[in-house]
């Protein structure tokens, strides 16, 4: 299962969502905050920070492979490599 911690108003998150849709990959989104930092869901933010150690979006968790990745370019490269 893929989980994407992101913000709807974040262009970097949008690039990752676009790649996931292009590849036809199923994923779950979480919106802990806006790209400007306005809190949307404290529990989700806490989960993201517990898993990855940072309050940074986008953040992808690939449970099947045990991978956690920040940075949209790195996430897109990973998706191309493993899901294309």
PDB file of N, CA, C and O in Angstrom:
ATOM      1  N   UNK A   1       0.845  -1.183   0.000  1.00  0.00           N
ATOM      2  CA  UNK A   1       0.000   0.000   0.000  1.00  0.00           C
ATOM      3  C   UNK A   1       0.885   1.239   0.000  1.00  0.00           C
ATOM      4  O   UNK A   1       1.896   1.304   0.699  1.00  0.00           O
ATOM      5  N   UNK A   2       0.489   2.223  -0.785  1.00  0.00           N
ATOM      6  CA  UNK A   2       1.170   3.510  -0.818  1.00  0.00           C
ATOM      7  C   UNK A   2       0.335   4.535  -0.076  1.00  0.00           C
ATOM      8  O   UNK A   2      -0.890   4.607  -0.247  1.00  0.00           O
ATOM      9  N   UNK A   3       0.999   5.342   0.746  1.00  0.00           N
ATOM     10  CA  UNK A   3       0.355   6.447   1.442  1.00  0.00           C
ATOM     11  C   UNK A   3       1.104   7.715   1.091  1.00  0.00           C
ATOM     12  O   UNK A   3       2.334   7.756   1.172  1.00  0.00           O
ATOM     13  N   UNK A   4       0.371   8.737   0.717  1.00  0.00           N
ATOM     14  CA  UNK A   4       0.958  10.019   0.376  1.00  0.00           C
ATOM     15  C   UNK A   4       0.474  11.074   1.361  1.00  0.00           C
ATOM     16  O   UNK A   4      -0.719  11.376   1.439  1.00  0.00           O
ATOM     17  N   UNK A   5       1.421  11.604   2.127  1.00  0.00           N
ATOM     18  CA  UNK A   5       1.149  12.736   3.007  1.00  0.00           C
ATOM     19  C   UNK A   5       1.413  13.977   2.168  1.00  0.00           C
ATOM     20  O   UNK A   5       2.511  14.147   1.636  1.00  0.00           O
ATOM     21  N   UNK A   6       0.402  14.826   2.027  1.00  0.00           N
ATOM     22  CA  UNK A   6       0.478  15.910   1.058  1.00  0.00           C
ATOM     23  C   UNK A   6      -0.472  17.027   1.436  1.00  0.00           C
ATOM     24  O   UNK A   6      -1.187  16.940   2.414  1.00  0.00           O
ATOM     25  N   UNK A   7      -0.460  18.072   0.621  1.00  0.00           N
ATOM     26  CA  UNK A   7      -1.409  19.167   0.770  1.00  0.00           C
ATOM     27  C   UNK A   7      -2.028  19.414  -0.597  1.00  0.00           C
ATOM     28  O   UNK A   7      -1.322  19.426  -1.616  1.00  0.00           O
ATOM     29  N   UNK A   8      -3.323  19.600  -0.625  1.00  0.00           N
ATOM     30  CA  UNK A   8      -4.028  19.818  -1.889  1.00  0.00           C
ATOM     31  C   UNK A   8      -3.521  21.060  -2.613  1.00  0.00           C
ATOM     32  O   UNK A   8      -3.514  21.104  -3.840  1.00  0.00           O
ATOM     33  N   UNK A   9      -3.085  22.065  -1.870  1.00  0.00           N
ATOM     34  CA  UNK A   9      -2.647  23.317  -2.477  1.00  0.00           C
ATOM     35  C   UNK A   9      -1.145  23.368  -2.754  1.00  0.00           C
ATOM     36  O   UNK A   9      -0.624  24.409  -3.132  1.00  0.00           O
ATOM     37  N   UNK A  10      -0.466  22.267  -2.606  1.00  0.00           N
ATOM     38  CA  UNK A  10       0.986  22.211  -2.797  1.00  0.00           C
ATOM     39  C   UNK A  10       1.307  21.720  -4.214  1.00  0.00           C
ATOM     40  O   UNK A  10       0.922  20.612  -4.587  1.00  0.00           O
ATOM     41  N   UNK A  11       2.010  22.524  -5.011  1.00  0.00           N
ATOM     42  CA  UNK A  11       2.322  22.090  -6.375  1.00  0.00           C
ATOM     43  C   UNK A  11       3.226  20.851  -6.425  1.00  0.00           C
ATOM     44  O   UNK A  11       3.107  20.042  -7.340  1.00  0.00           O
ATOM     45  N   UNK A  12       4.086  20.686  -5.449  1.00  0.00           N
ATOM     46  CA  UNK A  12       4.956  19.511  -5.408  1.00  0.00           C
ATOM     47  C   UNK A  12       4.145  18.250  -5.126  1.00  0.00           C
ATOM     48  O   UNK A  12       4.376  17.205  -5.729  1.00  0.00           O
ATOM     49  N   UNK A  13       3.181  18.373  -4.222  1.00  0.00           N
ATOM     50  CA  UNK A  13       2.271  17.253  -3.967  1.00  0.00           C
ATOM     51  C   UNK A  13       1.461  16.949  -5.218  1.00  0.00           C
ATOM     52  O   UNK A  13       1.229  15.786  -5.556  1.00  0.00           O
ATOM     53  N   UNK A  14       1.044  17.991  -5.918  1.00  0.00           N
ATOM     54  CA  UNK A  14       0.292  17.816  -7.156  1.00  0.00           C
ATOM     55  C   UNK A  14       1.080  17.049  -8.204  1.00  0.00           C
ATOM     56  O   UNK A  14       0.527  16.203  -8.918  1.00  0.00           O
ATOM     57  N   UNK A  15       2.379  17.319  -8.297  1.00  0.00           N
ATOM     58  CA  UNK A  15       3.227  16.584  -9.243  1.00  0.00           C
ATOM     59  C   UNK A  15       3.269  15.099  -8.909  1.00  0.00           C
ATOM     60  O   UNK A  15       3.236  14.251  -9.806  1.00  0.00           O
ATOM     61  N   UNK A  16       3.329  14.778  -7.621  1.00  0.00           N
ATOM     62  CA  UNK A  16       3.351  13.373  -7.197  1.00  0.00           C
ATOM     63  C   UNK A  16       2.006  12.719  -7.485  1.00  0.00           C
ATOM     64  O   UNK A  16       1.949  11.605  -8.013  1.00  0.00           O
ATOM     65  N   UNK A  17       0.904  13.399  -7.176  1.00  0.00           N
ATOM     66  CA  UNK A  17      -0.425  12.846  -7.465  1.00  0.00           C
ATOM     67  C   UNK A  17      -0.587  12.591  -8.962  1.00  0.00           C
ATOM     68  O   UNK A  17      -1.124  11.558  -9.369  1.00  0.00           O
ATOM     69  N   UNK A  18      -0.111  13.523  -9.767  1.00  0.00           N
ATOM     70  CA  UNK A  18      -0.201  13.373 -11.215  1.00  0.00           C
ATOM     71  C   UNK A  18       0.565  12.130 -11.679  1.00  0.00           C
ATOM     72  O   UNK A  18       0.082  11.365 -12.517  1.00  0.00           O
ATOM     73  N   UNK A  19       1.751  11.900 -11.144  1.00  0.00           N
ATOM     74  CA  UNK A  19       2.547  10.722 -11.513  1.00  0.00           C
ATOM     75  C   UNK A  19       1.839   9.447 -11.078  1.00  0.00           C
ATOM     76  O   UNK A  19       1.777   8.468 -11.826  1.00  0.00           O
ATOM     77  N   UNK A  20       1.288   9.428  -9.879  1.00  0.00           N
ATOM     78  CA  UNK A  20       0.569   8.248  -9.399  1.00  0.00           C
ATOM     79  C   UNK A  20      -0.627   7.946 -10.300  1.00  0.00           C
ATOM     80  O   UNK A  20      -0.860   6.783 -10.641  1.00  0.00           O
ATOM     81  N   UNK A  21      -1.355   8.968 -10.700  1.00  0.00           N
ATOM     82  CA  UNK A  21      -2.497   8.765 -11.590  1.00  0.00           C
ATOM     83  C   UNK A  21      -2.032   8.294 -12.959  1.00  0.00           C
ATOM     84  O   UNK A  21      -2.632   7.398 -13.550  1.00  0.00           O
ATOM     85  N   UNK A  22      -0.964   8.874 -13.475  1.00  0.00           N
ATOM     86  CA  UNK A  22      -0.406   8.480 -14.768  1.00  0.00           C
ATOM     87  C   UNK A  22      -0.016   7.009 -14.777  1.00  0.00           C
ATOM     88  O   UNK A  22      -0.231   6.301 -15.763  1.00  0.00           O
ATOM     89  N   UNK A  23       0.528   6.538 -13.664  1.00  0.00           N
ATOM     90  CA  UNK A  23       0.953   5.143 -13.555  1.00  0.00           C
ATOM     91  C   UNK A  23      -0.203   4.202 -13.203  1.00  0.00           C
ATOM     92  O   UNK A  23      -0.050   2.992 -13.257  1.00  0.00           O
ATOM     93  N   UNK A  24      -1.343   4.765 -12.816  1.00  0.00           N
ATOM     94  CA  UNK A  24      -2.495   3.944 -12.444  1.00  0.00           C
ATOM     95  C   UNK A  24      -2.309   3.216 -11.128  1.00  0.00           C
ATOM     96  O   UNK A  24      -2.859   2.135 -10.929  1.00  0.00           O
ATOM     97  N   UNK A  25      -1.562   3.835 -10.229  1.00  0.00           N
ATOM     98  CA  UNK A  25      -1.251   3.223  -8.938  1.00  0.00           C
ATOM     99  C   UNK A  25      -2.275   3.673  -7.901  1.00  0.00           C
ATOM    100  O   UNK A  25      -2.588   4.862  -7.799  1.00  0.00           O
ATOM    101  N   UNK A  26      -2.782   2.718  -7.125  1.00  0.00           N
ATOM    102  CA  UNK A  26      -3.694   3.046  -6.031  1.00  0.00           C
ATOM    103  C   UNK A  26      -2.899   3.559  -4.848  1.00  0.00           C
ATOM    104  O   UNK A  26      -1.810   3.057  -4.555  1.00  0.00           O
ATOM    105  N   UNK A  27      -3.460   4.551  -4.177  1.00  0.00           N
ATOM    106  CA  UNK A  27      -2.780   5.127  -3.019  1.00  0.00           C
ATOM    107  C   UNK A  27      -3.799   5.803  -2.118  1.00  0.00           C
ATOM    108  O   UNK A  27      -4.923   6.083  -2.527  1.00  0.00           O
ATOM    109  N   UNK A  28      -3.386   6.061  -0.898  1.00  0.00           N
ATOM    110  CA  UNK A  28      -4.209   6.751   0.088  1.00  0.00           C
ATOM    111  C   UNK A  28      -3.543   8.096   0.360  1.00  0.00           C
ATOM    112  O   UNK A  28      -2.324   8.161   0.516  1.00  0.00           O
ATOM    113  N   UNK A  29      -4.337   9.159   0.402  1.00  0.00           N
ATOM    114  CA  UNK A  29      -3.778  10.467   0.722  1.00  0.00           C
ATOM    115  C   UNK A  29      -4.122  10.868   2.146  1.00  0.00           C
ATOM    116  O   UNK A  29      -5.166  10.492   2.678  1.00  0.00           O
ATOM    117  N   UNK A  30      -3.210  11.628   2.718  1.00  0.00           N
ATOM    118  CA  UNK A  30      -3.404  12.238   4.039  1.00  0.00           C
ATOM    119  C   UNK A  30      -3.047  13.706   3.901  1.00  0.00           C
ATOM    120  O   UNK A  30      -2.058  14.050   3.257  1.00  0.00           O
ATOM    121  N   UNK A  31      -3.841  14.551   4.494  1.00  0.00           N
ATOM    122  CA  UNK A  31      -3.641  15.999   4.414  1.00  0.00           C
ATOM    123  C   UNK A  31      -3.422  16.571   5.810  1.00  0.00           C
ATOM    124  O   UNK A  31      -4.352  17.100   6.418  1.00  0.00           O
ATOM    125  N   UNK A  32      -2.195  16.473   6.320  1.00  0.00           N
ATOM    126  CA  UNK A  32      -1.950  16.951   7.676  1.00  0.00           C
ATOM    127  C   UNK A  32      -2.017  18.464   7.818  1.00  0.00           C
ATOM    128  O   UNK A  32      -2.387  18.978   8.869  1.00  0.00           O
ATOM    129  N   UNK A  33      -1.658  19.186   6.739  1.00  0.00           N
ATOM    130  CA  UNK A  33      -1.645  20.646   6.792  1.00  0.00           C
ATOM    131  C   UNK A  33      -1.661  21.193   5.365  1.00  0.00           C
ATOM    132  O   UNK A  33      -1.507  20.448   4.410  1.00  0.00           O
ATOM    133  N   UNK A  34      -1.825  22.506   5.262  1.00  0.00           N
ATOM    134  CA  UNK A  34      -1.727  23.158   3.963  1.00  0.00           C
ATOM    135  C   UNK A  34      -0.254  23.360   3.626  1.00  0.00           C
ATOM    136  O   UNK A  34       0.617  23.202   4.481  1.00  0.00           O
ATOM    137  N   UNK A  35       0.019  23.760   2.408  1.00  0.00           N
ATOM    138  CA  UNK A  35       1.408  24.024   2.035  1.00  0.00           C
ATOM    139  C   UNK A  35       1.961  25.220   2.802  1.00  0.00           C
ATOM    140  O   UNK A  35       3.170  25.325   3.011  1.00  0.00           O
ATOM    141  N   UNK A  36       1.089  26.099   3.263  1.00  0.00           N
ATOM    142  CA  UNK A  36       1.505  27.246   4.058  1.00  0.00           C
ATOM    143  C   UNK A  36       1.674  26.955   5.533  1.00  0.00           C
ATOM    144  O   UNK A  36       2.083  27.817   6.304  1.00  0.00           O
ATOM    145  N   UNK A  37       1.335  25.728   5.948  1.00  0.00           N
ATOM    146  CA  UNK A  37       1.536  25.335   7.336  1.00  0.00           C
ATOM    147  C   UNK A  37       0.300  25.340   8.206  1.00  0.00           C
ATOM    148  O   UNK A  37       0.375  24.997   9.389  1.00  0.00           O
ATOM    149  N   UNK A  38      -0.872  25.691   7.653  1.00  0.00           N
ATOM    150  CA  UNK A  38      -2.102  25.686   8.450  1.00  0.00           C
ATOM    151  C   UNK A  38      -2.508  24.249   8.752  1.00  0.00           C
ATOM    152  O   UNK A  38      -2.684  23.434   7.846  1.00  0.00           O
ATOM    153  N   UNK A  39      -2.648  23.938  10.018  1.00  0.00           N
ATOM    154  CA  UNK A  39      -2.965  22.581  10.468  1.00  0.00           C
ATOM    155  C   UNK A  39      -4.336  22.147   9.970  1.00  0.00           C
ATOM    156  O   UNK A  39      -5.313  22.889  10.056  1.00  0.00           O
ATOM    157  N   UNK A  40      -4.402  20.930   9.428  1.00  0.00           N
ATOM    158  CA  UNK A  40      -5.665  20.336   8.989  1.00  0.00           C
ATOM    159  C   UNK A  40      -6.041  19.142   9.852  1.00  0.00           C
ATOM    160  O   UNK A  40      -7.208  18.896  10.094  1.00  0.00           O
ATOM    161  N   UNK A  41      -5.022  18.351  10.269  1.00  0.00           N
ATOM    162  CA  UNK A  41      -5.301  17.148  11.047  1.00  0.00           C
ATOM    163  C   UNK A  41      -4.082  16.827  11.913  1.00  0.00           C
ATOM    164  O   UNK A  41      -3.075  16.351  11.405  1.00  0.00           O
ATOM    165  N   UNK A  42      -4.195  17.098  13.194  1.00  0.00           N
ATOM    166  CA  UNK A  42      -3.070  16.903  14.122  1.00  0.00           C
ATOM    167  C   UNK A  42      -2.633  15.446  14.192  1.00  0.00           C
ATOM    168  O   UNK A  42      -1.439  15.145  14.213  1.00  0.00           O
ATOM    169  N   UNK A  43      -3.586  14.528  14.223  1.00  0.00           N
ATOM    170  CA  UNK A  43      -3.256  13.106  14.310  1.00  0.00           C
ATOM    171  C   UNK A  43      -2.438  12.670  13.089  1.00  0.00           C
ATOM    172  O   UNK A  43      -1.451  11.952  13.209  1.00  0.00           O
ATOM    173  N   UNK A  44      -2.853  13.110  11.905  1.00  0.00           N
ATOM    174  CA  UNK A  44      -2.139  12.768  10.681  1.00  0.00           C
ATOM    175  C   UNK A  44      -0.751  13.392  10.665  1.00  0.00           C
ATOM    176  O   UNK A  44       0.222  12.746  10.255  1.00  0.00           O
ATOM    177  N   UNK A  45      -0.630  14.627  11.126  1.00  0.00           N
ATOM    178  CA  UNK A  45       0.678  15.272  11.210  1.00  0.00           C
ATOM    179  C   UNK A  45       1.587  14.506  12.169  1.00  0.00           C
ATOM    180  O   UNK A  45       2.759  14.248  11.857  1.00  0.00           O
ATOM    181  N   UNK A  46       1.051  14.113  13.313  1.00  0.00           N
ATOM    182  CA  UNK A  46       1.831  13.331  14.282  1.00  0.00           C
ATOM    183  C   UNK A  46       2.286  12.008  13.674  1.00  0.00           C
ATOM    184  O   UNK A  46       3.437  11.596  13.863  1.00  0.00           O
ATOM    185  N   UNK A  47       1.396  11.333  12.942  1.00  0.00           N
ATOM    186  CA  UNK A  47       1.752  10.062  12.298  1.00  0.00           C
ATOM    187  C   UNK A  47       2.892  10.259  11.304  1.00  0.00           C
ATOM    188  O   UNK A  47       3.856   9.489  11.279  1.00  0.00           O
ATOM    189  N   UNK A  48       2.782  11.300  10.474  1.00  0.00           N
ATOM    190  CA  UNK A  48       3.812  11.572   9.482  1.00  0.00           C
ATOM    191  C   UNK A  48       5.153  11.836  10.155  1.00  0.00           C
ATOM    192  O   UNK A  48       6.180  11.294   9.746  1.00  0.00           O
ATOM    193  N   UNK A  49       5.155  12.641  11.195  1.00  0.00           N
ATOM    194  CA  UNK A  49       6.396  12.954  11.899  1.00  0.00           C
ATOM    195  C   UNK A  49       6.963  11.725  12.608  1.00  0.00           C
ATOM    196  O   UNK A  49       8.181  11.550  12.659  1.00  0.00           O
ATOM    197  N   UNK A  50       6.104  10.861  13.130  1.00  0.00           N
ATOM    198  CA  UNK A  50       6.567   9.637  13.784  1.00  0.00           C
ATOM    199  C   UNK A  50       7.195   8.674  12.779  1.00  0.00           C
ATOM    200  O   UNK A  50       8.184   8.012  13.087  1.00  0.00           O
ATOM    201  N   UNK A  51       6.634   8.601  11.598  1.00  0.00           N
ATOM    202  CA  UNK A  51       7.149   7.691  10.572  1.00  0.00           C
ATOM    203  C   UNK A  51       8.434   8.241   9.958  1.00  0.00           C
ATOM    204  O   UNK A  51       9.440   7.550   9.875  1.00  0.00           O
ATOM    205  N   UNK A  52       8.385   9.490   9.523  1.00  0.00           N
ATOM    206  CA  UNK A  52       9.506  10.040   8.760  1.00  0.00           C
ATOM    207  C   UNK A  52      10.441  10.949   9.531  1.00  0.00           C
ATOM    208  O   UNK A  52      11.542  11.222   9.080  1.00  0.00           O
ATOM    209  N   UNK A  53       9.976  11.456  10.653  1.00  0.00           N
ATOM    210  CA  UNK A  53      10.825  12.302  11.472  1.00  0.00           C
ATOM    211  C   UNK A  53      10.779  13.781  11.131  1.00  0.00           C
ATOM    212  O   UNK A  53      11.436  14.572  11.801  1.00  0.00           O
ATOM    213  N   UNK A  54      10.025  14.163  10.106  1.00  0.00           N
ATOM    214  CA  UNK A  54       9.983  15.562   9.699  1.00  0.00           C
ATOM    215  C   UNK A  54       8.558  15.997   9.359  1.00  0.00           C
ATOM    216  O   UNK A  54       7.739  15.189   8.966  1.00  0.00           O
ATOM    217  N   UNK A  55       8.329  17.289   9.475  1.00  0.00           N
ATOM    218  CA  UNK A  55       7.090  17.899   8.996  1.00  0.00           C
ATOM    219  C   UNK A  55       7.396  18.474   7.620  1.00  0.00           C
ATOM    220  O   UNK A  55       7.695  19.649   7.464  1.00  0.00           O
ATOM    221  N   UNK A  56       7.376  17.597   6.631  1.00  0.00           N
ATOM    222  CA  UNK A  56       7.677  17.997   5.254  1.00  0.00           C
ATOM    223  C   UNK A  56       6.766  17.233   4.310  1.00  0.00           C
ATOM    224  O   UNK A  56       6.568  16.033   4.474  1.00  0.00           O
ATOM    225  N   UNK A  57       6.203  17.950   3.348  1.00  0.00           N
ATOM    226  CA  UNK A  57       5.352  17.324   2.347  1.00  0.00           C
ATOM    227  C   UNK A  57       5.875  17.674   0.962  1.00  0.00           C
ATOM    228  O   UNK A  57       6.507  18.715   0.799  1.00  0.00           O
ATOM    229  N   UNK A  58       5.660  16.828  -0.010  1.00  0.00           N
ATOM    230  CA  UNK A  58       5.032  15.503   0.084  1.00  0.00           C
ATOM    231  C   UNK A  58       5.959  14.481   0.721  1.00  0.00           C
ATOM    232  O   UNK A  58       7.175  14.636   0.718  1.00  0.00           O
ATOM    233  N   UNK A  59       5.335  13.438   1.241  1.00  0.00           N
ATOM    234  CA  UNK A  59       6.033  12.332   1.892  1.00  0.00           C
ATOM    235  C   UNK A  59       5.321  11.050   1.493  1.00  0.00           C
ATOM    236  O   UNK A  59       4.121  10.924   1.709  1.00  0.00           O
ATOM    237  N   UNK A  60       6.049  10.129   0.877  1.00  0.00           N
ATOM    238  CA  UNK A  60       5.460   8.870   0.408  1.00  0.00           C
ATOM    239  C   UNK A  60       5.939   7.716   1.266  1.00  0.00           C
ATOM    240  O   UNK A  60       7.133   7.608   1.563  1.00  0.00           O
ATOM    241  N   UNK A  61       5.004   6.858   1.656  1.00  0.00           N
ATOM    242  CA  UNK A  61       5.325   5.629   2.383  1.00  0.00           C
ATOM    243  C   UNK A  61       4.868   4.464   1.515  1.00  0.00           C
ATOM    244  O   UNK A  61       3.700   4.377   1.147  1.00  0.00           O
ATOM    245  N   UNK A  62       5.810   3.583   1.190  1.00  0.00           N
ATOM    246  CA  UNK A  62       5.509   2.363   0.440  1.00  0.00           C
ATOM    247  C   UNK A  62       5.653   1.203   1.416  1.00  0.00           C
ATOM    248  O   UNK A  62       6.753   0.750   1.701  1.00  0.00           O
ATOM    249  N   UNK A  63       4.527   0.772   1.954  1.00  0.00           N
ATOM    250  CA  UNK A  63       4.542  -0.269   2.977  1.00  0.00           C
ATOM    251  C   UNK A  63       5.033  -1.603   2.422  1.00  0.00           C
ATOM    252  O   UNK A  63       5.689  -2.364   3.135  1.00  0.00           O
ATOM    253  N   UNK A  64       4.734  -1.891   1.184  1.00  0.00           N
ATOM    254  CA  UNK A  64       5.131  -3.162   0.579  1.00  0.00           C
ATOM    255  C   UNK A  64       6.653  -3.304   0.516  1.00  0.00           C
ATOM    256  O   UNK A  64       7.194  -4.380   0.725  1.00  0.00           O
ATOM    257  N   UNK A  65       7.330  -2.213   0.250  1.00  0.00           N
ATOM    258  CA  UNK A  65       8.784  -2.242   0.117  1.00  0.00           C
ATOM    259  C   UNK A  65       9.509  -1.684   1.341  1.00  0.00           C
ATOM    260  O   UNK A  65      10.734  -1.678   1.383  1.00  0.00           O
ATOM    261  N   UNK A  66       8.765  -1.158   2.307  1.00  0.00           N
ATOM    262  CA  UNK A  66       9.381  -0.592   3.498  1.00  0.00           C
ATOM    263  C   UNK A  66      10.165   0.679   3.210  1.00  0.00           C
ATOM    264  O   UNK A  66      11.198   0.932   3.821  1.00  0.00           O
ATOM    265  N   UNK A  67       9.659   1.506   2.282  1.00  0.00           N
ATOM    266  CA  UNK A  67      10.352   2.710   1.849  1.00  0.00           C
ATOM    267  C   UNK A  67       9.578   3.950   2.292  1.00  0.00           C
ATOM    268  O   UNK A  67       8.356   3.993   2.223  1.00  0.00           O
ATOM    269  N   UNK A  68      10.315   4.968   2.724  1.00  0.00           N
ATOM    270  CA  UNK A  68       9.755   6.269   3.091  1.00  0.00           C
ATOM    271  C   UNK A  68      10.578   7.334   2.378  1.00  0.00           C
ATOM    272  O   UNK A  68      11.801   7.337   2.494  1.00  0.00           O
ATOM    273  N   UNK A  69       9.912   8.220   1.624  1.00  0.00           N
ATOM    274  CA  UNK A  69      10.628   9.181   0.794  1.00  0.00           C
ATOM    275  C   UNK A  69      10.007  10.578   0.895  1.00  0.00           C
ATOM    276  O   UNK A  69       8.798  10.738   0.751  1.00  0.00           O
ATOM    277  N   UNK A  70      10.866  11.567   1.089  1.00  0.00           N
ATOM    278  CA  UNK A  70      10.499  12.977   0.969  1.00  0.00           C
ATOM    279  C   UNK A  70      10.986  13.479  -0.391  1.00  0.00           C
ATOM    280  O   UNK A  70      11.723  12.782  -1.083  1.00  0.00           O
ATOM    281  N   UNK A  71      10.614  14.696  -0.738  1.00  0.00           N
ATOM    282  CA  UNK A  71      11.033  15.389  -1.957  1.00  0.00           C
ATOM    283  C   UNK A  71      10.320  14.834  -3.190  1.00  0.00           C
ATOM    284  O   UNK A  71      10.478  13.676  -3.550  1.00  0.00           O
ATOM    285  N   UNK A  72       9.554  15.687  -3.830  1.00  0.00           N
ATOM    286  CA  UNK A  72       8.736  15.254  -4.958  1.00  0.00           C
ATOM    287  C   UNK A  72       9.548  14.642  -6.092  1.00  0.00           C
ATOM    288  O   UNK A  72       9.147  13.625  -6.660  1.00  0.00           O
ATOM    289  N   UNK A  73      10.698  15.220  -6.424  1.00  0.00           N
ATOM    290  CA  UNK A  73      11.513  14.651  -7.506  1.00  0.00           C
ATOM    291  C   UNK A  73      11.995  13.249  -7.163  1.00  0.00           C
ATOM    292  O   UNK A  73      12.000  12.359  -8.009  1.00  0.00           O
ATOM    293  N   UNK A  74      12.380  13.034  -5.911  1.00  0.00           N
ATOM    294  CA  UNK A  74      12.821  11.706  -5.477  1.00  0.00           C
ATOM    295  C   UNK A  74      11.662  10.716  -5.479  1.00  0.00           C
ATOM    296  O   UNK A  74      11.829   9.549  -5.857  1.00  0.00           O
ATOM    297  N   UNK A  75      10.495  11.169  -5.064  1.00  0.00           N
ATOM    298  CA  UNK A  75       9.310  10.306  -5.061  1.00  0.00           C
ATOM    299  C   UNK A  75       8.957   9.904  -6.493  1.00  0.00           C
ATOM    300  O   UNK A  75       8.711   8.723  -6.771  1.00  0.00           O
ATOM    301  N   UNK A  76       8.955  10.860  -7.397  1.00  0.00           N
ATOM    302  CA  UNK A  76       8.614  10.576  -8.794  1.00  0.00           C
ATOM    303  C   UNK A  76       9.631   9.622  -9.409  1.00  0.00           C
ATOM    304  O   UNK A  76       9.263   8.679 -10.111  1.00  0.00           O
ATOM    305  N   UNK A  77      10.902   9.817  -9.140  1.00  0.00           N
ATOM    306  CA  UNK A  77      11.936   8.916  -9.632  1.00  0.00           C
ATOM    307  C   UNK A  77      11.726   7.499  -9.090  1.00  0.00           C
ATOM    308  O   UNK A  77      11.830   6.517  -9.822  1.00  0.00           O
ATOM    309  N   UNK A  78      11.405   7.400  -7.816  1.00  0.00           N
ATOM    310  CA  UNK A  78      11.128   6.102  -7.192  1.00  0.00           C
ATOM    311  C   UNK A  78       9.925   5.422  -7.853  1.00  0.00           C
ATOM    312  O   UNK A  78       9.969   4.234  -8.169  1.00  0.00           O
ATOM    313  N   UNK A  79       8.853   6.173  -8.062  1.00  0.00           N
ATOM    314  CA  UNK A  79       7.662   5.613  -8.687  1.00  0.00           C
ATOM    315  C   UNK A  79       7.948   5.124 -10.105  1.00  0.00           C
ATOM    316  O   UNK A  79       7.505   4.053 -10.498  1.00  0.00           O
ATOM    317  N   UNK A  80       8.690   5.920 -10.872  1.00  0.00           N
ATOM    318  CA  UNK A  80       9.070   5.502 -12.215  1.00  0.00           C
ATOM    319  C   UNK A  80       9.872   4.210 -12.194  1.00  0.00           C
ATOM    320  O   UNK A  80       9.677   3.317 -13.025  1.00  0.00           O
ATOM    321  N   UNK A  81      10.757   4.093 -11.230  1.00  0.00           N
ATOM    322  CA  UNK A  81      11.634   2.924 -11.146  1.00  0.00           C
ATOM    323  C   UNK A  81      10.884   1.660 -10.718  1.00  0.00           C
ATOM    324  O   UNK A  81      11.150   0.579 -11.215  1.00  0.00           O
ATOM    325  N   UNK A  82       9.931   1.808  -9.812  1.00  0.00           N
ATOM    326  CA  UNK A  82       9.298   0.637  -9.205  1.00  0.00           C
ATOM    327  C   UNK A  82       7.854   0.374  -9.648  1.00  0.00           C
ATOM    328  O   UNK A  82       7.336  -0.714  -9.394  1.00  0.00           O
ATOM    329  N   UNK A  83       7.209   1.345 -10.272  1.00  0.00           N
ATOM    330  CA  UNK A  83       5.793   1.175 -10.611  1.00  0.00           C
ATOM    331  C   UNK A  83       5.467   1.430 -12.081  1.00  0.00           C
ATOM    332  O   UNK A  83       4.317   1.359 -12.469  1.00  0.00           O
ATOM    333  N   UNK A  84       6.466   1.735 -12.895  1.00  0.00           N
ATOM    334  CA  UNK A  84       6.217   1.994 -14.306  1.00  0.00           C
ATOM    335  C   UNK A  84       6.180   0.700 -15.104  1.00  0.00           C
ATOM    336  O   UNK A  84       6.944  -0.185 -14.946  1.00  0.00           O
TER     337      UNK A  84
END
